[in-house]
């Protein structure tokens, strides 16, 4: 009989094949245990059992042991079950954390390279946690791990690879309420003065907080931007003219693109000036010197800006400015080369390029021939010239700022919890009335104004009425703009600028159209405050040509007065002799003193005397 090898290795008890051939299967038994003396603990247990048997029967002892064993098993189940549940929960939480935060570390890191979704971590502990290799020095790791447009702040990485995230700060500024008893809480405007002779615009009182309190209330987080979160700007080097409107500076967006820009989405790309060149202010048609651009990029807080083109106005110095504002607020005045030459000739501008608080930024290669249209670039596109600024206050060149910027921001933005504030016109509320007033004053070509208004009417523009409340006006007084630089307000000024670029430079006509289109798609609102409140913090002056025309004449030096008139006392001279004589003065007539009589009779006598004198002459 042949045997077939099973291919099993031989163990310490011999070959399995040999044992089968011998007909005996090995039985593994435990080795004999040598007898030992009972331990001391065993003796004590035996005494305990004897004591129990002495005072209780066998049944009672059995029940006692059963209760003890049951209690021990119950405690053991609770302890072990709780531990397994905790470990399972930790494992699930760690797996969820690692699934929800796929951190992409830089490729230069030797430990945490880029991980794809197809790769899994090879080792798991019995607890279910992911075991990562020890991290490198935390200082060498980046603080932000970018995931698309979102940023996850990684505060610390432990030795075991766990991620510790700090509590997130408030995402948006939600406003505040002044404490009870604050004078500005119950402040109301007083009634207008009863002087009927003064009917024009005038300032009214405004309740400002002290500068220190206003600075303390400055928001730490930006305001909420409804719908739109990411706004980018179109760059075009090769421009193609559209059906109408546009310029080389603002581009030539078609009407289809214009309509699409009013479809508010989370991410948008729109025309917003500076369509050519490297960046705003450099080779774009509104060029600024590099040192000024660097200083503008460093402004990361509040900006107060103004502009004078064509030497049209005189620079007005701000007043009542706090030391904190002088130190932290950027004051920029944009001028063209003509205005710069005027300032240098008047010895106002020196090598430091500063006039008082104003930093003078000279603009080269202006995009338009109209100085007023050039002024709309810094007025509406400050967020592009100051990319890191949070807030801005625009004032026209003829205005004088007389209130601290922090107080203005607190009063018209932060306290109202809005991101855009502008005063309404003191007299006109309707776009159609504003257009007719511009035509009557010759502010722009009448045909262009009519074309713009008719275009807006086809889009749905109607006269203002109380049905638009709480909107109080369709016409702003655009010489002052207070705003926060967030995506929704940046989008509004971009679209507003392109209406100015496409149609007329009269921005009051296009304001309500852009505002209403955006408000129809979002819950964004604008604070249109009273014009008398605007006149409280800015003093309106006159243009330079008016001031020079009103300047008093220079005093006369060594003036020669004419000789006194010669009175000819020769009597009985006829009128012909008087006219042909040496003296051309008429004889002095003695006017009798009139007694106070009836006014009607005196007026009749006066008319008769006047008629007689005309006949005599």
XYZ file of C-alpha atoms in Angstrom:
617
model
C 0.000 0.000 0.000
C 1.433 3.271 -1.055
C 1.003 6.426 0.927
C 0.763 9.924 -0.415
C 2.511 12.716 1.385
C 0.158 15.471 2.562
C 2.810 18.076 2.235
C 2.647 19.026 5.942
C 5.678 19.979 7.807
C 6.746 17.839 10.675
C 6.287 19.313 14.084
C 7.814 18.700 17.436
C 5.681 15.578 17.885
C 6.959 13.800 14.783
C 5.700 13.454 11.248
C 1.969 13.059 10.710
C 2.685 10.564 7.925
C 4.749 8.277 10.178
C 2.112 8.282 12.894
C -0.626 7.291 10.450
C 1.531 4.407 9.177
C 1.965 3.125 12.702
C -1.820 3.208 13.180
C -1.677 5.383 16.227
C -2.880 8.925 16.387
C -1.196 11.106 18.950
C -3.315 12.507 21.795
C -1.989 15.681 23.221
C -2.292 15.794 27.013
C -1.252 18.355 29.559
C 1.938 17.582 31.362
C 1.582 16.381 34.942
C 1.506 19.070 37.527
C 3.572 18.576 40.594
C 1.802 18.800 43.957
C 2.090 22.130 45.660
C 1.258 23.413 49.097
C -1.952 25.330 49.386
C -1.262 29.034 49.386
C -2.083 31.370 52.238
C -4.854 33.077 50.207
C -6.465 29.678 49.534
C -6.544 28.940 53.223
C -8.220 32.260 53.987
C -10.895 31.615 51.324
C -11.526 28.180 52.801
C -12.050 29.696 56.243
C -14.472 32.214 54.740
C -16.514 29.469 53.096
C -16.648 27.448 56.321
C -17.909 30.532 58.169
C -20.611 31.054 55.539
C -21.689 27.376 55.665
C -21.883 27.598 59.432
C -24.494 30.323 59.534
C -26.442 29.640 56.278
C -27.849 26.693 54.469
C -26.706 25.388 51.115
C -29.631 26.966 49.239
C -29.050 30.354 50.701
C -25.359 30.156 49.880
C -26.166 29.314 46.269
C -28.532 32.221 45.946
C -25.945 34.536 47.461
C -23.284 33.434 45.002
C -25.756 33.804 42.125
C -26.545 37.392 43.105
C -22.882 38.283 43.420
C -22.052 36.801 40.013
C -25.013 38.557 38.369
C -23.990 41.916 39.835
C -20.415 41.448 38.656
C -21.561 40.563 35.121
C -23.876 43.608 35.004
C -21.112 45.994 36.056
C -18.712 44.425 33.556
C -21.245 44.782 30.684
C -21.869 48.440 31.499
C -18.178 49.255 31.672
C -17.157 47.385 28.539
C -20.190 48.554 26.517
C -19.604 52.190 27.406
C -15.963 51.945 26.453
C -16.759 50.346 23.097
C -19.442 52.983 22.402
C -16.984 55.788 23.179
C -14.347 54.228 20.974
C -16.872 53.715 18.168
C -18.053 57.327 18.448
C -14.487 58.608 18.378
C -13.773 56.467 15.360
C -16.857 57.761 13.492
C -16.113 61.390 14.389
C -12.503 61.101 13.273
C -13.493 59.445 10.019
C -16.093 62.180 9.383
C -13.546 64.875 10.192
C -10.993 63.433 7.814
C -13.634 62.956 5.108
C -14.997 66.501 5.430
C -11.617 68.256 5.617
C -9.387 66.886 2.862
C -6.445 69.169 3.558
C -4.084 69.669 0.631
C -0.664 70.421 1.956
C 2.034 71.863 -0.287
C 4.112 69.509 -2.332
C 7.275 70.875 -0.761
C 6.312 69.358 2.586
C 8.214 66.049 3.091
C 5.428 64.447 5.154
C 2.109 65.858 3.933
C 2.162 65.706 0.178
C -0.838 66.160 -2.055
C -3.374 63.353 -1.492
C -5.769 62.227 -4.215
C -9.229 60.804 -3.654
C -8.129 57.343 -4.895
C -5.581 56.822 -2.141
C -6.565 55.561 1.291
C -4.625 55.528 4.490
C -3.123 52.050 4.931
C -3.156 51.583 8.671
C -5.995 51.807 11.182
C -5.769 51.214 14.864
C -8.238 48.948 16.585
C -10.083 52.027 17.818
C -10.809 53.059 14.249
C -8.727 56.234 14.297
C -6.463 57.116 11.403
C -2.813 56.931 12.325
C -0.807 59.634 10.575
C 2.937 60.052 10.655
C 4.242 62.732 13.002
C 3.772 66.199 11.467
C 6.623 68.573 10.762
C 7.253 71.778 12.626
C 3.898 73.699 12.821
C 5.641 76.949 11.930
C 6.678 75.509 8.570
C 3.093 74.586 7.635
C 0.729 77.090 5.984
C -1.964 78.667 8.101
C -4.633 78.401 5.401
C -5.482 75.341 3.367
C -7.423 76.598 0.375
C -10.404 74.667 -0.896
C -11.684 76.501 -3.939
C -12.881 79.889 -2.734
C -13.205 78.768 0.911
C -10.449 78.848 3.495
C -10.172 76.513 6.479
C -8.104 77.864 9.325
C -5.805 75.204 10.751
C -4.639 76.396 14.139
C -2.563 73.474 15.338
C -1.629 69.909 14.430
C -0.918 67.531 17.271
C 1.649 64.752 17.333
C -1.014 62.154 16.574
C -2.186 64.049 13.498
C -5.456 65.339 14.978
C -6.741 68.728 13.778
C -7.738 71.347 16.335
C -10.036 74.039 14.911
C -10.730 77.224 16.894
C -14.307 78.419 17.312
C -15.214 80.365 14.146
C -15.613 84.131 14.532
C -18.867 85.818 13.530
C -19.054 85.644 9.768
C -20.784 88.972 9.183
C -21.466 92.245 10.926
C -25.062 92.236 12.149
C -25.373 95.765 13.522
C -25.831 97.053 17.048
C -28.219 99.076 19.163
C -27.090 102.077 21.153
C -27.303 101.549 24.923
C -30.288 103.035 26.761
C -29.752 106.610 27.791
C -27.470 107.455 24.881
C -28.359 110.932 23.562
C -28.363 109.686 19.970
C -30.863 106.926 20.750
C -33.849 109.265 21.066
C -32.546 112.067 18.853
C -35.063 113.550 16.429
C -34.728 116.322 13.913
C -36.118 119.664 15.077
C -38.716 121.411 12.914
C -37.366 123.638 10.139
C -36.901 127.306 10.996
C -39.903 129.557 10.520
C -37.941 132.126 8.524
C -39.842 132.218 5.233
C -37.266 134.447 3.594
C -34.701 131.661 3.622
C -36.145 128.955 1.398
C -32.969 127.341 0.009
C -31.132 124.271 1.278
C -29.621 124.462 4.748
C -27.899 122.108 7.211
C -29.725 120.407 10.064
C -28.352 118.978 13.316
C -26.981 115.416 13.351
C -26.224 113.368 16.470
C -22.694 111.979 16.222
C -21.028 109.775 18.794
C -17.664 110.883 20.187
C -14.744 109.797 18.050
C -13.496 107.281 20.631
C -16.893 105.581 20.840
C -17.258 105.554 17.051
C -13.857 103.885 16.633
C -14.748 101.311 19.317
C -17.915 100.396 17.356
C -16.030 99.797 14.104
C -17.061 96.291 12.908
C -14.540 93.470 13.114
C -16.247 91.556 10.300
C -17.633 92.683 6.941
C -21.330 93.170 6.330
C -23.395 90.489 4.649
C -23.337 90.562 0.848
C -26.625 89.065 -0.401
C -26.380 86.484 -3.185
C -23.033 87.566 -4.648
C -19.922 86.353 -2.867
C -17.206 86.472 -5.528
C -16.833 89.401 -7.955
C -14.154 89.534 -10.632
C -13.514 92.086 -13.370
C -13.142 91.627 -17.112
C -9.767 92.332 -18.703
C -9.624 92.929 -22.467
C -6.676 94.022 -24.552
C -8.355 93.766 -27.962
C -11.528 95.835 -27.794
C -14.417 95.502 -30.224
C -17.062 98.218 -30.367
C -20.610 97.119 -29.627
C -23.870 98.467 -31.039
C -23.681 101.672 -28.991
C -21.927 103.215 -26.022
C -18.755 102.379 -24.171
C -15.152 103.544 -24.299
C -11.624 102.222 -24.459
C -11.339 102.663 -20.697
C -14.576 100.940 -19.706
C -14.856 98.539 -22.620
C -17.715 97.991 -25.019
C -20.079 95.498 -23.378
C -22.998 94.537 -25.555
C -26.586 94.958 -24.499
C -26.782 91.208 -23.912
C -23.819 91.397 -21.568
C -25.364 94.419 -19.864
C -28.580 92.522 -19.182
C -26.615 89.527 -17.947
C -24.737 91.714 -15.461
C -28.039 92.445 -13.687
C -28.697 88.730 -13.180
C -27.172 88.552 -9.689
C -25.366 85.278 -8.984
C -22.938 83.958 -6.407
C -19.923 84.426 -8.717
C -19.889 87.111 -11.375
C -17.451 88.720 -13.791
C -18.361 92.217 -14.994
C -16.859 95.225 -16.750
C -15.641 97.712 -14.166
C -13.296 100.123 -15.928
C -9.545 99.574 -16.293
C -10.237 96.892 -18.922
C -6.727 97.172 -20.342
C -3.295 97.259 -18.795
C -1.521 95.381 -16.038
C -3.669 96.545 -13.126
C -5.771 99.600 -12.191
C -3.596 102.676 -12.399
C -0.932 101.173 -14.634
C -1.241 101.322 -18.440
C -5.025 101.486 -18.276
C -5.735 105.037 -19.451
C -5.985 106.319 -15.863
C -2.312 105.975 -14.949
C -0.837 106.773 -11.529
C 2.801 106.813 -10.469
C 4.097 103.585 -8.891
C 4.966 105.136 -5.478
C 1.400 106.404 -5.204
C 0.005 103.016 -6.240
C 2.053 101.274 -3.559
C 0.799 103.698 -0.927
C -2.780 103.193 -2.126
C -2.466 99.412 -1.826
C -1.281 99.801 1.768
C -4.522 101.537 2.779
C -6.393 98.716 4.499
C -8.872 100.682 6.603
C -10.700 103.924 5.789
C -10.092 106.083 2.709
C -11.258 109.674 2.181
C -10.914 110.595 -1.491
C -11.616 113.532 -3.769
C -10.521 114.769 -7.195
C -9.914 118.000 -9.102
C -9.429 117.889 -12.879
C -8.861 120.843 -15.163
C -7.977 123.088 -12.182
C -11.726 123.436 -11.745
C -11.740 123.774 -7.932
C -9.565 124.906 -5.070
C -8.366 122.348 -2.513
C -10.363 122.510 0.723
C -8.629 121.294 3.890
C -10.609 118.984 6.232
C -11.368 120.358 9.693
C -12.170 118.859 13.104
C -10.222 115.688 12.285
C -9.121 113.574 15.259
C -5.564 112.431 15.822
C -6.640 108.819 15.296
C -8.046 109.704 11.869
C -4.956 111.699 10.933
C -2.855 108.652 11.754
C -4.968 105.828 10.319
C -7.202 107.310 7.576
C -5.833 107.762 4.042
C -6.665 111.179 2.538
C -6.121 111.116 -1.257
C -6.704 113.927 -3.733
C -6.513 112.920 -7.432
C -5.444 115.679 -9.829
C -4.460 115.844 -13.474
C -1.306 117.418 -14.871
C -3.037 120.764 -15.463
C -4.132 120.991 -11.831
C -0.684 119.902 -10.670
C 0.920 122.739 -12.645
C -1.550 125.227 -11.149
C -0.744 124.010 -7.613
C 2.992 124.272 -8.202
C 2.715 127.755 -9.648
C 0.731 128.858 -6.606
C 3.420 127.369 -4.316
C 0.913 125.012 -2.685
C 2.525 121.750 -3.822
C 6.073 120.839 -2.810
C 8.273 117.798 -3.275
C 6.428 115.805 -0.597
C 3.271 115.920 -2.762
C 1.143 116.754 0.250
C -1.107 119.710 0.897
C -2.218 119.566 4.497
C -3.867 116.196 5.080
C -4.279 115.491 1.377
C -1.884 113.181 -0.448
C -1.754 114.490 -4.034
C -1.858 111.671 -6.615
C -1.230 112.874 -10.178
C -3.170 111.034 -12.895
C -1.692 110.726 -16.391
C -3.367 109.764 -19.688
C -6.905 110.651 -18.691
C -9.434 108.477 -20.545
C -11.961 111.245 -21.349
C -11.829 114.810 -22.610
C -14.624 115.867 -20.234
C -13.221 116.632 -16.745
C -16.552 115.763 -15.122
C -16.543 112.309 -16.694
C -12.936 111.779 -15.588
C -14.030 112.576 -12.067
C -16.468 109.645 -12.139
C -13.564 107.176 -12.226
C -12.324 107.707 -8.648
C -15.816 108.584 -7.474
C -17.364 105.220 -8.384
C -14.346 102.906 -8.674
C -12.498 103.518 -5.409
C -12.647 99.792 -4.611
C -10.436 99.151 -7.643
C -7.944 101.901 -6.853
C -7.781 100.864 -3.167
C -8.116 97.056 -3.338
C -7.484 96.502 0.384
C -9.614 99.306 1.854
C -12.683 98.415 3.933
C -14.548 101.742 3.879
C -14.417 104.868 1.747
C -15.819 108.376 1.901
C -15.986 110.275 -1.377
C -16.472 114.055 -1.440
C -16.441 116.351 -4.448
C -13.491 118.706 -4.857
C -15.494 121.827 -4.011
C -16.579 120.449 -0.608
C -14.899 120.991 2.758
C -15.049 118.129 5.249
C -15.807 119.405 8.774
C -16.608 116.153 10.702
C -14.314 113.236 11.556
C -14.615 110.309 9.078
C -15.149 107.734 11.858
C -18.154 109.685 13.127
C -19.636 109.812 9.608
C -19.171 106.073 9.077
C -20.732 105.266 12.441
C -23.708 107.550 11.885
C -24.635 106.621 8.304
C -23.307 103.040 7.863
C -22.679 101.101 11.063
C -25.615 102.383 13.082
C -27.958 101.737 10.132
C -26.321 98.355 9.339
C -25.990 99.181 5.624
C -23.105 99.080 3.181
C -23.978 102.116 1.017
C -25.222 105.590 1.961
C -25.884 108.648 -0.177
C -27.974 111.772 0.368
C -31.075 112.434 -1.669
C -31.621 115.647 -3.597
C -33.058 118.425 -1.465
C -35.718 119.373 -4.012
C -36.161 116.788 -6.769
C -37.221 113.161 -6.271
C -38.138 112.170 -9.818
C -35.772 111.218 -12.664
C -37.885 112.980 -15.281
C -37.714 116.238 -13.339
C -33.959 115.807 -12.900
C -33.510 115.292 -16.638
C -35.473 118.449 -17.467
C -33.455 120.433 -14.906
C -30.202 119.218 -16.480
C -31.375 120.272 -19.919
C -32.497 123.681 -18.664
C -29.121 124.270 -16.990
C -27.175 123.096 -20.046
C -25.401 120.387 -18.066
C -25.268 118.048 -21.075
C -26.473 117.686 -24.648
C -30.257 117.632 -24.610
C -30.541 114.941 -27.277
C -28.307 112.591 -25.285
C -30.352 113.143 -22.124
C -33.599 112.460 -24.001
C -32.143 109.278 -25.527
C -31.064 107.978 -22.095
C -34.440 108.681 -20.470
C -36.349 107.080 -23.358
C -34.129 103.995 -23.113
C -34.915 103.666 -19.390
C -38.628 104.169 -20.056
C -38.591 101.195 -22.439
C -37.027 99.195 -19.596
C -39.804 100.178 -17.192
C -38.840 103.542 -15.675
C -41.844 105.353 -14.230
C -42.176 108.647 -12.332
C -41.554 108.476 -8.612
C -44.569 108.081 -6.353
C -45.334 107.012 -2.804
C -45.909 103.495 -4.100
C -42.111 103.033 -4.061
C -41.886 103.549 -0.285
C -39.762 102.837 1.746
C -37.620 104.157 -1.130
C -37.758 107.885 -0.516
C -36.242 109.275 -3.727
C -34.988 108.363 -7.189
C -32.564 111.281 -7.405
C -29.423 111.458 -5.227
C -27.160 114.376 -4.439
C -24.094 112.500 -5.577
C -21.376 114.808 -4.260
C -20.896 112.556 -1.187
C -20.812 108.733 -1.120
C -20.261 106.656 2.035
C -19.738 102.962 1.373
C -18.273 99.669 2.497
C -16.238 97.680 0.010
C -18.083 94.351 -0.168
C -19.089 92.449 -3.340
C -22.667 93.765 -3.568
C -21.725 97.451 -3.187
C -18.768 96.990 -5.551
C -21.110 95.479 -8.131
C -23.501 98.420 -7.761
C -20.809 101.049 -8.402
C -19.388 99.041 -11.320
C -22.771 98.901 -13.052
C -23.486 102.522 -12.172
C -20.167 103.583 -13.711
C -20.916 101.759 -16.948
C -24.265 103.499 -17.257
C -22.322 106.766 -16.980
C -19.789 105.478 -19.509
C -22.460 104.288 -21.947
C -24.869 107.239 -21.750
C -24.390 110.716 -20.259
C -22.084 111.704 -17.410
C -25.062 112.891 -15.311
C -24.994 110.090 -12.745
C -28.220 111.260 -11.030
C -30.205 110.076 -14.060
C -28.877 106.492 -14.041
C -28.750 105.973 -10.259
C -32.284 104.680 -9.675
C -32.221 102.318 -12.665
C -29.161 100.453 -11.388
C -30.424 100.482 -7.789
C -33.870 99.119 -8.639
C -32.505 96.354 -10.883
C -30.214 95.068 -8.118
C -32.842 95.417 -5.383
C -35.303 93.393 -7.463
C -32.928 90.399 -7.301
C -31.597 90.790 -3.721
C -32.591 92.148 -0.318
C -29.882 94.806 -0.493
C -30.846 98.367 0.442
C -29.319 101.852 0.384
C -29.451 104.495 3.088
C -30.648 107.674 1.353
C -30.374 110.239 4.135
C -31.515 113.842 4.121
C -29.604 116.450 2.174
C -29.580 118.738 5.225
C -27.677 115.981 7.086
C -25.092 115.926 4.329
C -24.672 119.676 4.616
C -23.938 119.126 8.302
C -20.581 117.388 7.700
C -19.504 119.032 4.419
C -19.529 122.722 3.581
C -20.282 123.427 -0.063
C -18.047 125.988 -1.710
C -17.813 127.464 -5.175
C -15.776 126.539 -8.188
C -12.492 128.309 -8.785
C -13.712 130.458 -11.661
C -16.575 131.793 -9.538
C -14.268 132.538 -6.624
C -11.810 134.357 -8.865
C -14.665 136.377 -10.391
C -15.872 137.357 -6.937
C -12.430 138.324 -5.699
C -12.267 141.975 -4.535
C -10.340 144.357 -6.851
C -6.811 145.280 -5.786
C -6.494 148.545 -3.770
C -5.675 151.729 -5.753
C -2.205 153.141 -5.188
C -1.731 156.974 -5.574
C -5.176 157.330 -7.034
C -5.940 160.761 -8.599
C -9.452 161.941 -7.836
C -11.284 164.060 -10.490
C -11.816 167.775 -9.763
C -15.152 168.844 -8.302
C -17.868 169.869 -10.805
C -18.129 173.561 -11.825
C -21.509 175.083 -11.133
C -22.451 177.802 -13.575
C -24.474 180.408 -11.672
C -25.296 182.582 -14.790
C -29.079 183.174 -14.731
C -31.609 182.891 -17.536
C -29.743 180.458 -19.735
C -31.777 178.520 -22.231
C -31.517 174.777 -22.632
C -29.631 175.206 -25.903
C -27.049 177.418 -24.252
C -26.696 174.970 -21.439
C -26.079 172.080 -23.824
C -23.598 174.029 -25.969
C -21.789 175.714 -23.101
C -18.669 174.608 -21.292
C -20.667 172.835 -18.622
C -22.890 169.893 -19.547
C -24.583 169.618 -16.193
C -28.222 170.546 -15.925
C -29.134 173.398 -13.596
C -29.813 172.472 -10.042
C -33.451 172.737 -9.227
C -34.661 173.361 -5.745
C -37.012 170.571 -4.811
C -39.699 171.749 -2.398
C -40.283 169.728 0.722
C -43.494 167.775 0.435
C -45.861 167.547 3.289
C -47.289 164.227 4.224
C -50.664 164.100 2.580
C -52.747 161.453 1.078
C -50.609 158.925 -0.781
C -52.908 158.893 -3.779
C -52.705 162.632 -4.328
C -48.958 162.673 -3.883
C -48.529 159.874 -6.367
C -50.741 161.731 -8.883
C -48.735 164.937 -8.406
C -45.532 162.980 -8.849
C -46.776 161.549 -12.121
C -47.755 165.055 -13.364
C -44.390 166.527 -12.491
C -42.623 163.632 -14.170
C -44.699 164.101 -17.333
C -43.943 167.846 -17.363
C -40.260 167.286 -17.031
C -40.333 164.840 -19.945
C -42.061 167.428 -22.133
C -39.590 170.091 -21.116
C -36.679 167.879 -21.971
